[in-house]
Amino acid sequence: MTANSSSLMCGRHRLDLSYPRVMGILNVTPDSFSDGGRHVALDDALRHAERMLSEGAAIIDVGGESTRPGAASISSQEELERVASVVEVLVRELDALVSVDTSSPEVMRESAALGAGMINDVRALEREGALAAAVGSGLPVCLMHRQGEPRDMQQAPRYDVPIEEAVAEFLAERVAACEAAGLRRDRLLLDPGFGFGKTVEHNLRLLNRLECLADLELPLLVGMSRKSMIGKVLDRPVEERLPGGLALTALSVERGARILRVHDVAPSVDAVNMTWAVLEEGC
Ligand code: 8Y7
Protein backbone atom coordinates (compact mmCIF):
# COMPACT_ATOMS: atom_id res chain seq x y z
CA MET A 1 0.00 0.00 0.00
CA THR A 2 1.42 3.41 -0.86
CA ALA A 3 1.24 6.40 1.43
CA ASN A 4 -1.02 9.23 0.37
CA SER A 5 -1.84 12.61 1.90
CA SER A 6 -4.38 11.06 4.28
CA SER A 7 -2.11 8.38 5.67
CA LEU A 8 1.15 8.57 7.51
CA MET A 9 3.83 5.87 7.60
CA CYS A 10 4.85 5.41 11.23
CA GLY A 11 7.49 2.69 11.18
CA ARG A 12 5.64 -0.61 10.69
CA HIS A 13 2.27 1.08 11.08
CA ARG A 14 0.26 3.03 8.57
CA LEU A 15 -1.85 5.64 10.30
CA ASP A 16 -5.03 6.48 8.41
CA LEU A 17 -5.69 10.19 8.86
CA SER A 18 -8.66 10.42 6.51
CA TYR A 19 -10.66 10.85 9.73
CA PRO A 20 -9.65 12.27 13.14
CA ARG A 21 -7.81 9.93 15.50
CA VAL A 22 -7.22 9.82 19.23
CA MET A 23 -3.79 9.66 20.86
CA GLY A 24 -3.84 8.35 24.43
CA ILE A 25 -1.43 9.89 26.95
CA LEU A 26 0.79 7.54 28.93
CA ASN A 27 2.95 9.40 31.41
CA VAL A 28 5.92 7.62 32.87
CA THR A 29 7.04 10.58 34.94
CA PRO A 30 6.82 10.43 38.71
CA ASP A 31 5.64 14.06 38.78
CA SER A 32 3.03 14.26 35.98
CA PHE A 33 0.42 16.66 37.18
CA SER A 34 -2.77 14.72 36.60
CA ASP A 35 -1.88 11.10 37.25
CA GLY A 36 1.39 11.66 39.06
CA GLY A 37 3.55 8.59 39.17
CA ARG A 38 0.81 6.01 38.92
CA HIS A 39 2.02 4.58 35.64
CA VAL A 40 5.67 4.35 36.41
CA ALA A 41 5.56 0.60 36.95
CA LEU A 42 5.91 -1.29 33.70
CA ASP A 43 2.95 -3.52 34.31
CA ASP A 44 0.69 -0.59 35.08
CA ALA A 45 1.89 1.14 31.90
CA LEU A 46 1.12 -1.94 29.85
CA ARG A 47 -2.36 -2.31 31.28
CA HIS A 48 -3.15 1.36 30.89
CA ALA A 49 -2.00 1.35 27.24
CA GLU A 50 -3.97 -1.82 26.53
CA ARG A 51 -7.09 -0.21 27.91
CA MET A 52 -6.63 2.96 25.87
CA LEU A 53 -6.17 0.90 22.69
CA SER A 54 -9.31 -1.11 23.44
CA GLU A 55 -11.16 2.17 23.91
CA GLY A 56 -10.16 3.25 20.42
CA ALA A 57 -6.85 5.09 20.75
CA ALA A 58 -4.84 4.86 17.52
CA ILE A 59 -1.58 6.01 19.11
CA ILE A 60 -0.07 5.81 22.60
CA ASP A 61 2.08 8.84 23.50
CA VAL A 62 4.76 7.84 26.00
CA GLY A 63 6.42 10.68 27.89
CA GLY A 64 9.22 10.51 30.44
CA GLU A 65 9.90 14.19 30.98
CA SER A 66 7.24 16.31 32.63
CA THR A 67 6.60 19.45 30.59
CA ARG A 68 3.92 20.84 32.86
CA PRO A 69 4.41 24.51 33.81
CA GLY A 70 7.14 24.86 36.43
CA ALA A 71 8.57 21.37 35.90
CA ALA A 72 12.30 20.88 36.32
CA SER A 73 14.26 19.38 33.43
CA ILE A 74 15.80 15.93 33.77
CA SER A 75 18.83 14.29 32.16
CA SER A 76 18.51 12.33 28.91
CA GLN A 77 19.83 9.28 30.73
CA GLU A 78 17.09 9.44 33.34
CA GLU A 79 14.46 10.06 30.65
CA LEU A 80 15.79 7.20 28.55
CA GLU A 81 15.59 4.78 31.46
CA ARG A 82 11.97 5.74 32.11
CA VAL A 83 10.85 5.59 28.49
CA ALA A 84 12.82 2.79 26.81
CA SER A 85 11.40 -0.10 28.81
CA VAL A 86 7.85 1.15 28.27
CA VAL A 87 8.29 1.64 24.51
CA GLU A 88 9.79 -1.80 24.21
CA VAL A 89 7.01 -3.56 26.10
CA LEU A 90 4.18 -1.72 24.30
CA VAL A 91 5.69 -2.61 20.94
CA ARG A 92 6.38 -6.22 21.86
CA GLU A 93 3.23 -7.04 23.83
CA LEU A 94 0.63 -4.89 22.09
CA ASP A 95 2.17 -4.09 18.68
CA ALA A 96 1.05 -0.55 19.50
CA LEU A 97 1.77 2.55 17.46
CA VAL A 98 3.89 4.30 20.07
CA SER A 99 4.70 7.98 19.91
CA VAL A 100 7.55 9.21 22.07
CA ASP A 101 7.13 12.56 23.74
CA THR A 102 10.75 13.73 23.87
CA SER A 103 13.15 16.51 22.89
CA SER A 104 16.24 14.38 23.44
CA PRO A 105 18.20 13.03 20.43
CA GLU A 106 19.29 9.98 22.43
CA VAL A 107 15.73 9.14 23.39
CA MET A 108 14.59 9.59 19.77
CA ARG A 109 17.30 7.25 18.46
CA GLU A 110 16.80 4.58 21.10
CA SER A 111 13.00 4.67 20.84
CA ALA A 112 13.10 4.34 17.05
CA ALA A 113 15.40 1.33 17.41
CA LEU A 114 12.92 -0.20 19.87
CA GLY A 115 10.06 0.14 17.39
CA ALA A 116 8.41 3.48 18.21
CA GLY A 117 6.36 4.91 15.33
CA MET A 118 6.33 8.66 15.93
CA ILE A 119 8.24 11.48 17.64
CA ASN A 120 6.30 14.12 19.54
CA ASP A 121 8.64 17.00 20.36
CA VAL A 122 7.24 19.96 22.29
CA ARG A 123 10.50 21.76 21.39
CA ALA A 124 9.97 21.24 17.64
CA LEU A 125 13.44 19.66 17.15
CA GLU A 126 15.23 22.79 18.35
CA ARG A 127 17.49 20.98 20.80
CA GLU A 128 21.01 20.37 19.52
CA GLY A 129 21.21 17.13 17.54
CA ALA A 130 17.44 16.59 17.54
CA LEU A 131 16.90 17.37 13.85
CA ALA A 132 19.59 14.89 12.80
CA ALA A 133 18.25 12.23 15.17
CA ALA A 134 14.74 12.69 13.80
CA VAL A 135 15.94 12.47 10.19
CA GLY A 136 17.90 9.33 11.05
CA SER A 137 14.90 7.71 12.72
CA GLY A 138 12.81 7.86 9.55
CA LEU A 139 9.77 8.50 11.74
CA PRO A 140 7.11 11.20 11.47
CA VAL A 141 7.54 14.12 13.84
CA CYS A 142 5.00 16.38 15.52
CA LEU A 143 6.39 19.93 15.69
CA MET A 144 4.80 21.95 18.49
CA HIS A 145 4.84 25.69 19.10
CA ARG A 146 5.88 26.95 22.50
CA GLN A 147 7.22 30.14 24.00
CA GLY A 148 9.88 29.74 26.68
CA GLU A 149 10.71 26.61 28.66
CA PRO A 150 8.35 24.70 31.01
CA ARG A 151 10.23 26.18 33.99
CA ASP A 152 9.14 29.76 33.17
CA MET A 153 6.80 29.67 30.16
CA GLN A 154 3.62 30.64 32.01
CA GLN A 155 5.11 33.60 33.88
CA ALA A 156 4.00 36.38 31.56
CA PRO A 157 3.46 35.15 28.03
CA ARG A 158 3.14 37.93 25.49
CA TYR A 159 3.32 38.21 21.71
CA ASP A 160 4.05 41.15 19.39
CA VAL A 161 1.66 39.89 16.72
CA PRO A 162 -1.72 38.09 16.99
CA ILE A 163 -1.12 34.67 18.55
CA GLU A 164 -2.22 32.68 15.49
CA GLU A 165 0.26 34.59 13.33
CA ALA A 166 3.09 34.02 15.80
CA VAL A 167 2.32 30.30 15.94
CA ALA A 168 1.94 29.93 12.16
CA GLU A 169 5.17 31.82 11.54
CA PHE A 170 7.13 29.72 14.04
CA LEU A 171 5.79 26.44 12.66
CA ALA A 172 6.47 27.48 9.05
CA GLU A 173 10.05 28.29 10.04
CA ARG A 174 10.46 24.89 11.73
CA VAL A 175 8.98 23.08 8.72
CA ALA A 176 11.52 24.86 6.50
CA ALA A 177 14.37 23.89 8.87
CA CYS A 178 13.21 20.27 8.83
CA GLU A 179 12.99 20.15 5.05
CA ALA A 180 16.45 21.73 4.76
CA ALA A 181 17.81 19.01 7.06
CA GLY A 182 16.27 16.27 4.92
CA LEU A 183 13.11 15.53 6.87
CA ARG A 184 10.43 14.96 4.31
CA ARG A 185 7.42 17.22 4.54
CA ASP A 186 5.07 14.24 4.40
CA ARG A 187 6.56 13.11 7.73
CA LEU A 188 5.54 16.28 9.61
CA LEU A 189 2.59 17.12 11.83
CA LEU A 190 1.90 20.49 13.44
CA ASP A 191 0.61 21.45 16.88
CA PRO A 192 -0.21 24.95 18.17
CA GLY A 193 0.91 23.93 21.67
CA PHE A 194 -2.02 24.90 23.87
CA GLY A 195 -0.79 26.08 27.28
CA PHE A 196 2.87 26.33 26.30
CA GLY A 197 3.66 30.01 26.94
CA LYS A 198 0.09 31.19 26.38
CA THR A 199 -2.57 32.94 28.46
CA VAL A 200 -6.13 31.62 28.57
CA GLU A 201 -7.08 34.32 26.07
CA HIS A 202 -4.28 33.23 23.72
CA ASN A 203 -5.44 29.61 23.97
CA LEU A 204 -9.10 30.42 23.27
CA ARG A 205 -8.28 32.63 20.32
CA LEU A 206 -5.87 30.08 18.92
CA LEU A 207 -8.49 27.33 19.03
CA ASN A 208 -11.08 29.59 17.46
CA ARG A 209 -8.61 30.37 14.65
CA LEU A 210 -7.11 26.92 14.32
CA GLU A 211 -7.89 27.08 10.62
CA CYS A 212 -5.11 29.67 10.23
CA LEU A 213 -2.71 26.76 10.55
CA ALA A 214 -4.38 24.85 7.73
CA ASP A 215 -2.42 26.89 5.15
CA LEU A 216 0.68 24.83 5.88
CA GLU A 217 -1.29 21.80 4.65
CA LEU A 218 0.03 19.38 7.25
CA PRO A 219 -2.00 17.27 9.68
CA LEU A 220 -2.83 19.11 12.93
CA LEU A 221 -2.45 17.55 16.35
CA VAL A 222 -3.93 19.27 19.41
CA GLY A 223 -3.70 18.65 23.13
CA MET A 224 -5.99 20.38 25.61
CA SER A 225 -6.95 17.46 27.84
CA ARG A 226 -7.30 18.53 31.50
CA LYS A 227 -5.31 21.71 30.83
CA SER A 228 -5.58 24.83 32.94
CA MET A 229 -7.41 26.76 30.19
CA ILE A 230 -10.41 24.54 31.05
CA GLY A 231 -9.83 24.99 34.76
CA LYS A 232 -9.66 28.75 34.43
CA VAL A 233 -12.73 29.24 32.23
CA LEU A 234 -14.94 26.81 34.19
CA ASP A 235 -13.29 27.09 37.61
CA ARG A 236 -12.75 23.32 37.80
CA PRO A 237 -10.00 21.31 39.46
CA VAL A 238 -8.07 18.91 37.24
CA GLU A 239 -10.31 15.90 37.97
CA GLU A 240 -13.43 17.79 36.82
CA ARG A 241 -12.26 19.01 33.42
CA LEU A 242 -13.52 16.21 31.16
CA PRO A 243 -16.81 17.79 30.00
CA GLY A 244 -15.03 21.04 29.16
CA GLY A 245 -12.31 19.04 27.41
CA LEU A 246 -14.86 17.17 25.29
CA ALA A 247 -16.30 20.48 24.12
CA LEU A 248 -12.82 21.57 23.06
CA THR A 249 -12.25 18.23 21.34
CA ALA A 250 -15.44 18.56 19.30
CA LEU A 251 -14.56 22.10 18.34
CA SER A 252 -11.01 21.25 17.34
CA VAL A 253 -12.27 18.46 15.08
CA GLU A 254 -14.63 20.94 13.47
CA ARG A 255 -11.71 23.36 13.02
CA GLY A 256 -9.59 20.71 11.29
CA ALA A 257 -7.60 18.79 13.96
CA ARG A 258 -6.66 15.26 12.87
CA ILE A 259 -5.08 13.90 16.07
CA LEU A 260 -6.45 14.60 19.54
CA ARG A 261 -4.03 14.02 22.42
CA VAL A 262 -6.11 13.06 25.48
CA HIS A 263 -6.08 11.33 28.86
CA ASP A 264 -9.71 10.09 28.72
CA VAL A 265 -9.79 7.97 25.59
CA ALA A 266 -13.28 6.37 25.59
CA PRO A 267 -15.32 9.60 25.95
CA SER A 268 -12.97 11.44 23.58
CA VAL A 269 -13.37 8.81 20.86
CA ASP A 270 -17.15 9.22 21.13
CA ALA A 271 -16.88 13.01 20.97
CA VAL A 272 -14.59 12.80 17.93
CA ASN A 273 -16.73 10.25 16.09
CA MET A 274 -19.98 12.09 16.82
CA THR A 275 -18.53 15.36 15.59
CA TRP A 276 -17.11 13.67 12.51
CA ALA A 277 -20.47 12.08 11.68
CA VAL A 278 -22.03 15.53 11.51
CA LEU A 279 -19.20 16.94 9.39
CA GLU A 280 -19.11 14.00 6.99
CA GLU A 281 -22.68 12.70 6.80
CA GLY A 282 -24.60 15.82 7.67
CA CYS A 283 -23.81 18.01 4.68
C1 8Y7 B 1 1.12 18.61 24.64
C2 8Y7 B 1 2.13 17.68 24.36
C3 8Y7 B 1 1.99 18.00 26.52
C4 8Y7 B 1 0.42 19.18 23.54
C5 8Y7 B 1 1.79 17.82 22.11
C6 8Y7 B 1 -0.13 18.07 29.14
C7 8Y7 B 1 3.76 16.37 25.72
C8 8Y7 B 1 1.17 18.74 29.07
N1 8Y7 B 1 1.03 18.78 25.99
N2 8Y7 B 1 2.46 17.29 23.11
N3 8Y7 B 1 2.67 17.31 25.55
N4 8Y7 B 1 0.78 18.74 22.30
N5 8Y7 B 1 2.07 17.48 20.83
O1 8Y7 B 1 -1.01 18.69 29.80
O2 8Y7 B 1 -0.46 20.03 23.66
O3 8Y7 B 1 -0.35 16.97 28.64
S1 8Y7 B 1 2.41 17.83 28.21
PDB file of C-alpha atoms in Angstrom, residues 106-239:
ATOM      1  CA  GLU A 106      19.292   9.979  22.425  1.00  0.00           C
ATOM      2  CA  VAL A 107      15.728   9.136  23.392  1.00  0.00           C
ATOM      3  CA  MET A 108      14.594   9.593  19.767  1.00  0.00           C
ATOM      4  CA  ARG A 109      17.299   7.252  18.458  1.00  0.00           C
ATOM      5  CA  GLU A 110      16.803   4.584  21.096  1.00  0.00           C
ATOM      6  CA  SER A 111      13.001   4.670  20.842  1.00  0.00           C
ATOM      7  CA  ALA A 112      13.100   4.344  17.055  1.00  0.00           C
ATOM      8  CA  ALA A 113      15.401   1.332  17.414  1.00  0.00           C
ATOM      9  CA  LEU A 114      12.922  -0.202  19.872  1.00  0.00           C
ATOM     10  CA  GLY A 115      10.058   0.141  17.391  1.00  0.00           C
ATOM     11  CA  ALA A 116       8.412   3.479  18.209  1.00  0.00           C
ATOM     12  CA  GLY A 117       6.361   4.914  15.332  1.00  0.00           C
ATOM     13  CA  MET A 118       6.330   8.664  15.928  1.00  0.00           C
ATOM     14  CA  ILE A 119       8.240  11.478  17.635  1.00  0.00           C
ATOM     15  CA  ASN A 120       6.298  14.115  19.544  1.00  0.00           C
ATOM     16  CA  ASP A 121       8.636  16.996  20.355  1.00  0.00           C
ATOM     17  CA  VAL A 122       7.245  19.962  22.287  1.00  0.00           C
ATOM     18  CA  ARG A 123      10.503  21.755  21.389  1.00  0.00           C
ATOM     19  CA  ALA A 124       9.968  21.241  17.638  1.00  0.00           C
ATOM     20  CA  LEU A 125      13.444  19.657  17.147  1.00  0.00           C
ATOM     21  CA  GLU A 126      15.225  22.786  18.349  1.00  0.00           C
ATOM     22  CA  ARG A 127      17.490  20.982  20.800  1.00  0.00           C
ATOM     23  CA  GLU A 128      21.013  20.371  19.524  1.00  0.00           C
ATOM     24  CA  GLY A 129      21.208  17.133  17.544  1.00  0.00           C
ATOM     25  CA  ALA A 130      17.435  16.587  17.537  1.00  0.00           C
ATOM     26  CA  LEU A 131      16.904  17.370  13.846  1.00  0.00           C
ATOM     27  CA  ALA A 132      19.592  14.889  12.802  1.00  0.00           C
ATOM     28  CA  ALA A 133      18.252  12.233  15.170  1.00  0.00           C
ATOM     29  CA  ALA A 134      14.740  12.688  13.795  1.00  0.00           C
ATOM     30  CA  VAL A 135      15.942  12.475  10.185  1.00  0.00           C
ATOM     31  CA  GLY A 136      17.898   9.333  11.046  1.00  0.00           C
ATOM     32  CA  SER A 137      14.898   7.711  12.717  1.00  0.00           C
ATOM     33  CA  GLY A 138      12.812   7.860   9.548  1.00  0.00           C
ATOM     34  CA  LEU A 139       9.774   8.502  11.744  1.00  0.00           C
ATOM     35  CA  PRO A 140       7.111  11.195  11.466  1.00  0.00           C
ATOM     36  CA  VAL A 141       7.535  14.119  13.844  1.00  0.00           C
ATOM     37  CA  CYS A 142       4.999  16.382  15.515  1.00  0.00           C
ATOM     38  CA  LEU A 143       6.390  19.926  15.687  1.00  0.00           C
ATOM     39  CA  MET A 144       4.795  21.948  18.494  1.00  0.00           C
ATOM     40  CA  HIS A 145       4.839  25.688  19.103  1.00  0.00           C
ATOM     41  CA  ARG A 146       5.879  26.952  22.497  1.00  0.00           C
ATOM     42  CA  GLN A 147       7.225  30.135  23.998  1.00  0.00           C
ATOM     43  CA  GLY A 148       9.885  29.736  26.683  1.00  0.00           C
ATOM     44  CA  GLU A 149      10.705  26.612  28.665  1.00  0.00           C
ATOM     45  CA  PRO A 150       8.355  24.698  31.006  1.00  0.00           C
ATOM     46  CA  ARG A 151      10.227  26.183  33.987  1.00  0.00           C
ATOM     47  CA  ASP A 152       9.136  29.761  33.166  1.00  0.00           C
ATOM     48  CA  MET A 153       6.797  29.674  30.158  1.00  0.00           C
ATOM     49  CA  GLN A 154       3.618  30.640  32.008  1.00  0.00           C
ATOM     50  CA  GLN A 155       5.114  33.602  33.884  1.00  0.00           C
ATOM     51  CA  ALA A 156       3.997  36.382  31.559  1.00  0.00           C
ATOM     52  CA  PRO A 157       3.459  35.151  28.025  1.00  0.00           C
ATOM     53  CA  ARG A 158       3.139  37.932  25.491  1.00  0.00           C
ATOM     54  CA  TYR A 159       3.317  38.206  21.706  1.00  0.00           C
ATOM     55  CA  ASP A 160       4.054  41.147  19.394  1.00  0.00           C
ATOM     56  CA  VAL A 161       1.657  39.894  16.718  1.00  0.00           C
ATOM     57  CA  PRO A 162      -1.716  38.094  16.988  1.00  0.00           C
ATOM     58  CA  ILE A 163      -1.120  34.671  18.554  1.00  0.00           C
ATOM     59  CA  GLU A 164      -2.223  32.681  15.495  1.00  0.00           C
ATOM     60  CA  GLU A 165       0.264  34.591  13.328  1.00  0.00           C
ATOM     61  CA  ALA A 166       3.089  34.025  15.802  1.00  0.00           C
ATOM     62  CA  VAL A 167       2.324  30.303  15.937  1.00  0.00           C
ATOM     63  CA  ALA A 168       1.938  29.934  12.159  1.00  0.00           C
ATOM     64  CA  GLU A 169       5.174  31.821  11.542  1.00  0.00           C
ATOM     65  CA  PHE A 170       7.126  29.716  14.037  1.00  0.00           C
ATOM     66  CA  LEU A 171       5.790  26.442  12.655  1.00  0.00           C
ATOM     67  CA  ALA A 172       6.470  27.485   9.047  1.00  0.00           C
ATOM     68  CA  GLU A 173      10.048  28.289  10.041  1.00  0.00           C
ATOM     69  CA  ARG A 174      10.462  24.893  11.732  1.00  0.00           C
ATOM     70  CA  VAL A 175       8.977  23.076   8.716  1.00  0.00           C
ATOM     71  CA  ALA A 176      11.520  24.864   6.497  1.00  0.00           C
ATOM     72  CA  ALA A 177      14.369  23.892   8.872  1.00  0.00           C
ATOM     73  CA  CYS A 178      13.214  20.275   8.832  1.00  0.00           C
ATOM     74  CA  GLU A 179      12.993  20.154   5.050  1.00  0.00           C
ATOM     75  CA  ALA A 180      16.447  21.734   4.762  1.00  0.00           C
ATOM     76  CA  ALA A 181      17.807  19.011   7.061  1.00  0.00           C
ATOM     77  CA  GLY A 182      16.272  16.270   4.918  1.00  0.00           C
ATOM     78  CA  LEU A 183      13.109  15.526   6.870  1.00  0.00           C
ATOM     79  CA  ARG A 184      10.427  14.956   4.310  1.00  0.00           C
ATOM     80  CA  ARG A 185       7.418  17.216   4.536  1.00  0.00           C
ATOM     81  CA  ASP A 186       5.069  14.237   4.400  1.00  0.00           C
ATOM     82  CA  ARG A 187       6.557  13.112   7.732  1.00  0.00           C
ATOM     83  CA  LEU A 188       5.544  16.275   9.612  1.00  0.00           C
ATOM     84  CA  LEU A 189       2.588  17.115  11.828  1.00  0.00           C
ATOM     85  CA  LEU A 190       1.905  20.487  13.442  1.00  0.00           C
ATOM     86  CA  ASP A 191       0.610  21.450  16.881  1.00  0.00           C
ATOM     87  CA  PRO A 192      -0.207  24.948  18.169  1.00  0.00           C
ATOM     88  CA  GLY A 193       0.912  23.934  21.672  1.00  0.00           C
ATOM     89  CA  PHE A 194      -2.016  24.902  23.866  1.00  0.00           C
ATOM     90  CA  GLY A 195      -0.788  26.075  27.276  1.00  0.00           C
ATOM     91  CA  PHE A 196       2.871  26.335  26.300  1.00  0.00           C
ATOM     92  CA  GLY A 197       3.659  30.008  26.942  1.00  0.00           C
ATOM     93  CA  LYS A 198       0.088  31.192  26.381  1.00  0.00           C
ATOM     94  CA  THR A 199      -2.567  32.937  28.457  1.00  0.00           C
ATOM     95  CA  VAL A 200      -6.130  31.625  28.573  1.00  0.00           C
ATOM     96  CA  GLU A 201      -7.081  34.324  26.072  1.00  0.00           C
ATOM     97  CA  HIS A 202      -4.278  33.232  23.724  1.00  0.00           C
ATOM     98  CA  ASN A 203      -5.442  29.607  23.966  1.00  0.00           C
ATOM     99  CA  LEU A 204      -9.100  30.419  23.271  1.00  0.00           C
ATOM    100  CA  ARG A 205      -8.282  32.627  20.321  1.00  0.00           C
ATOM    101  CA  LEU A 206      -5.871  30.076  18.925  1.00  0.00           C
ATOM    102  CA  LEU A 207      -8.488  27.331  19.027  1.00  0.00           C
ATOM    103  CA  ASN A 208     -11.079  29.586  17.463  1.00  0.00           C
ATOM    104  CA  ARG A 209      -8.610  30.368  14.648  1.00  0.00           C
ATOM    105  CA  LEU A 210      -7.106  26.921  14.319  1.00  0.00           C
ATOM    106  CA  GLU A 211      -7.895  27.080  10.616  1.00  0.00           C
ATOM    107  CA  CYS A 212      -5.112  29.673  10.228  1.00  0.00           C
ATOM    108  CA  LEU A 213      -2.714  26.764  10.552  1.00  0.00           C
ATOM    109  CA  ALA A 214      -4.379  24.848   7.731  1.00  0.00           C
ATOM    110  CA  ASP A 215      -2.424  26.888   5.152  1.00  0.00           C
ATOM    111  CA  LEU A 216       0.679  24.830   5.878  1.00  0.00           C
ATOM    112  CA  GLU A 217      -1.290  21.800   4.654  1.00  0.00           C
ATOM    113  CA  LEU A 218       0.030  19.381   7.255  1.00  0.00           C
ATOM    114  CA  PRO A 219      -2.003  17.273   9.682  1.00  0.00           C
ATOM    115  CA  LEU A 220      -2.833  19.114  12.926  1.00  0.00           C
ATOM    116  CA  LEU A 221      -2.453  17.550  16.354  1.00  0.00           C
ATOM    117  CA  VAL A 222      -3.927  19.268  19.407  1.00  0.00           C
ATOM    118  CA  GLY A 223      -3.705  18.646  23.131  1.00  0.00           C
ATOM    119  CA  MET A 224      -5.994  20.375  25.607  1.00  0.00           C
ATOM    120  CA  SER A 225      -6.955  17.457  27.837  1.00  0.00           C
ATOM    121  CA  ARG A 226      -7.300  18.534  31.503  1.00  0.00           C
ATOM    122  CA  LYS A 227      -5.310  21.708  30.833  1.00  0.00           C
ATOM    123  CA  SER A 228      -5.578  24.832  32.941  1.00  0.00           C
ATOM    124  CA  MET A 229      -7.411  26.762  30.193  1.00  0.00           C
ATOM    125  CA  ILE A 230     -10.412  24.544  31.053  1.00  0.00           C
ATOM    126  CA  GLY A 231      -9.826  24.995  34.762  1.00  0.00           C
ATOM    127  CA  LYS A 232      -9.657  28.747  34.425  1.00  0.00           C
ATOM    128  CA  VAL A 233     -12.727  29.239  32.226  1.00  0.00           C
ATOM    129  CA  LEU A 234     -14.936  26.814  34.186  1.00  0.00           C
ATOM    130  CA  ASP A 235     -13.292  27.086  37.615  1.00  0.00           C
ATOM    131  CA  ARG A 236     -12.754  23.324  37.803  1.00  0.00           C
ATOM    132  CA  PRO A 237      -9.997  21.305  39.461  1.00  0.00           C
ATOM    133  CA  VAL A 238      -8.067  18.909  37.235  1.00  0.00           C
ATOM    134  CA  GLU A 239     -10.310  15.896  37.972  1.00  0.00           C
TER     135      GLU A 239
END
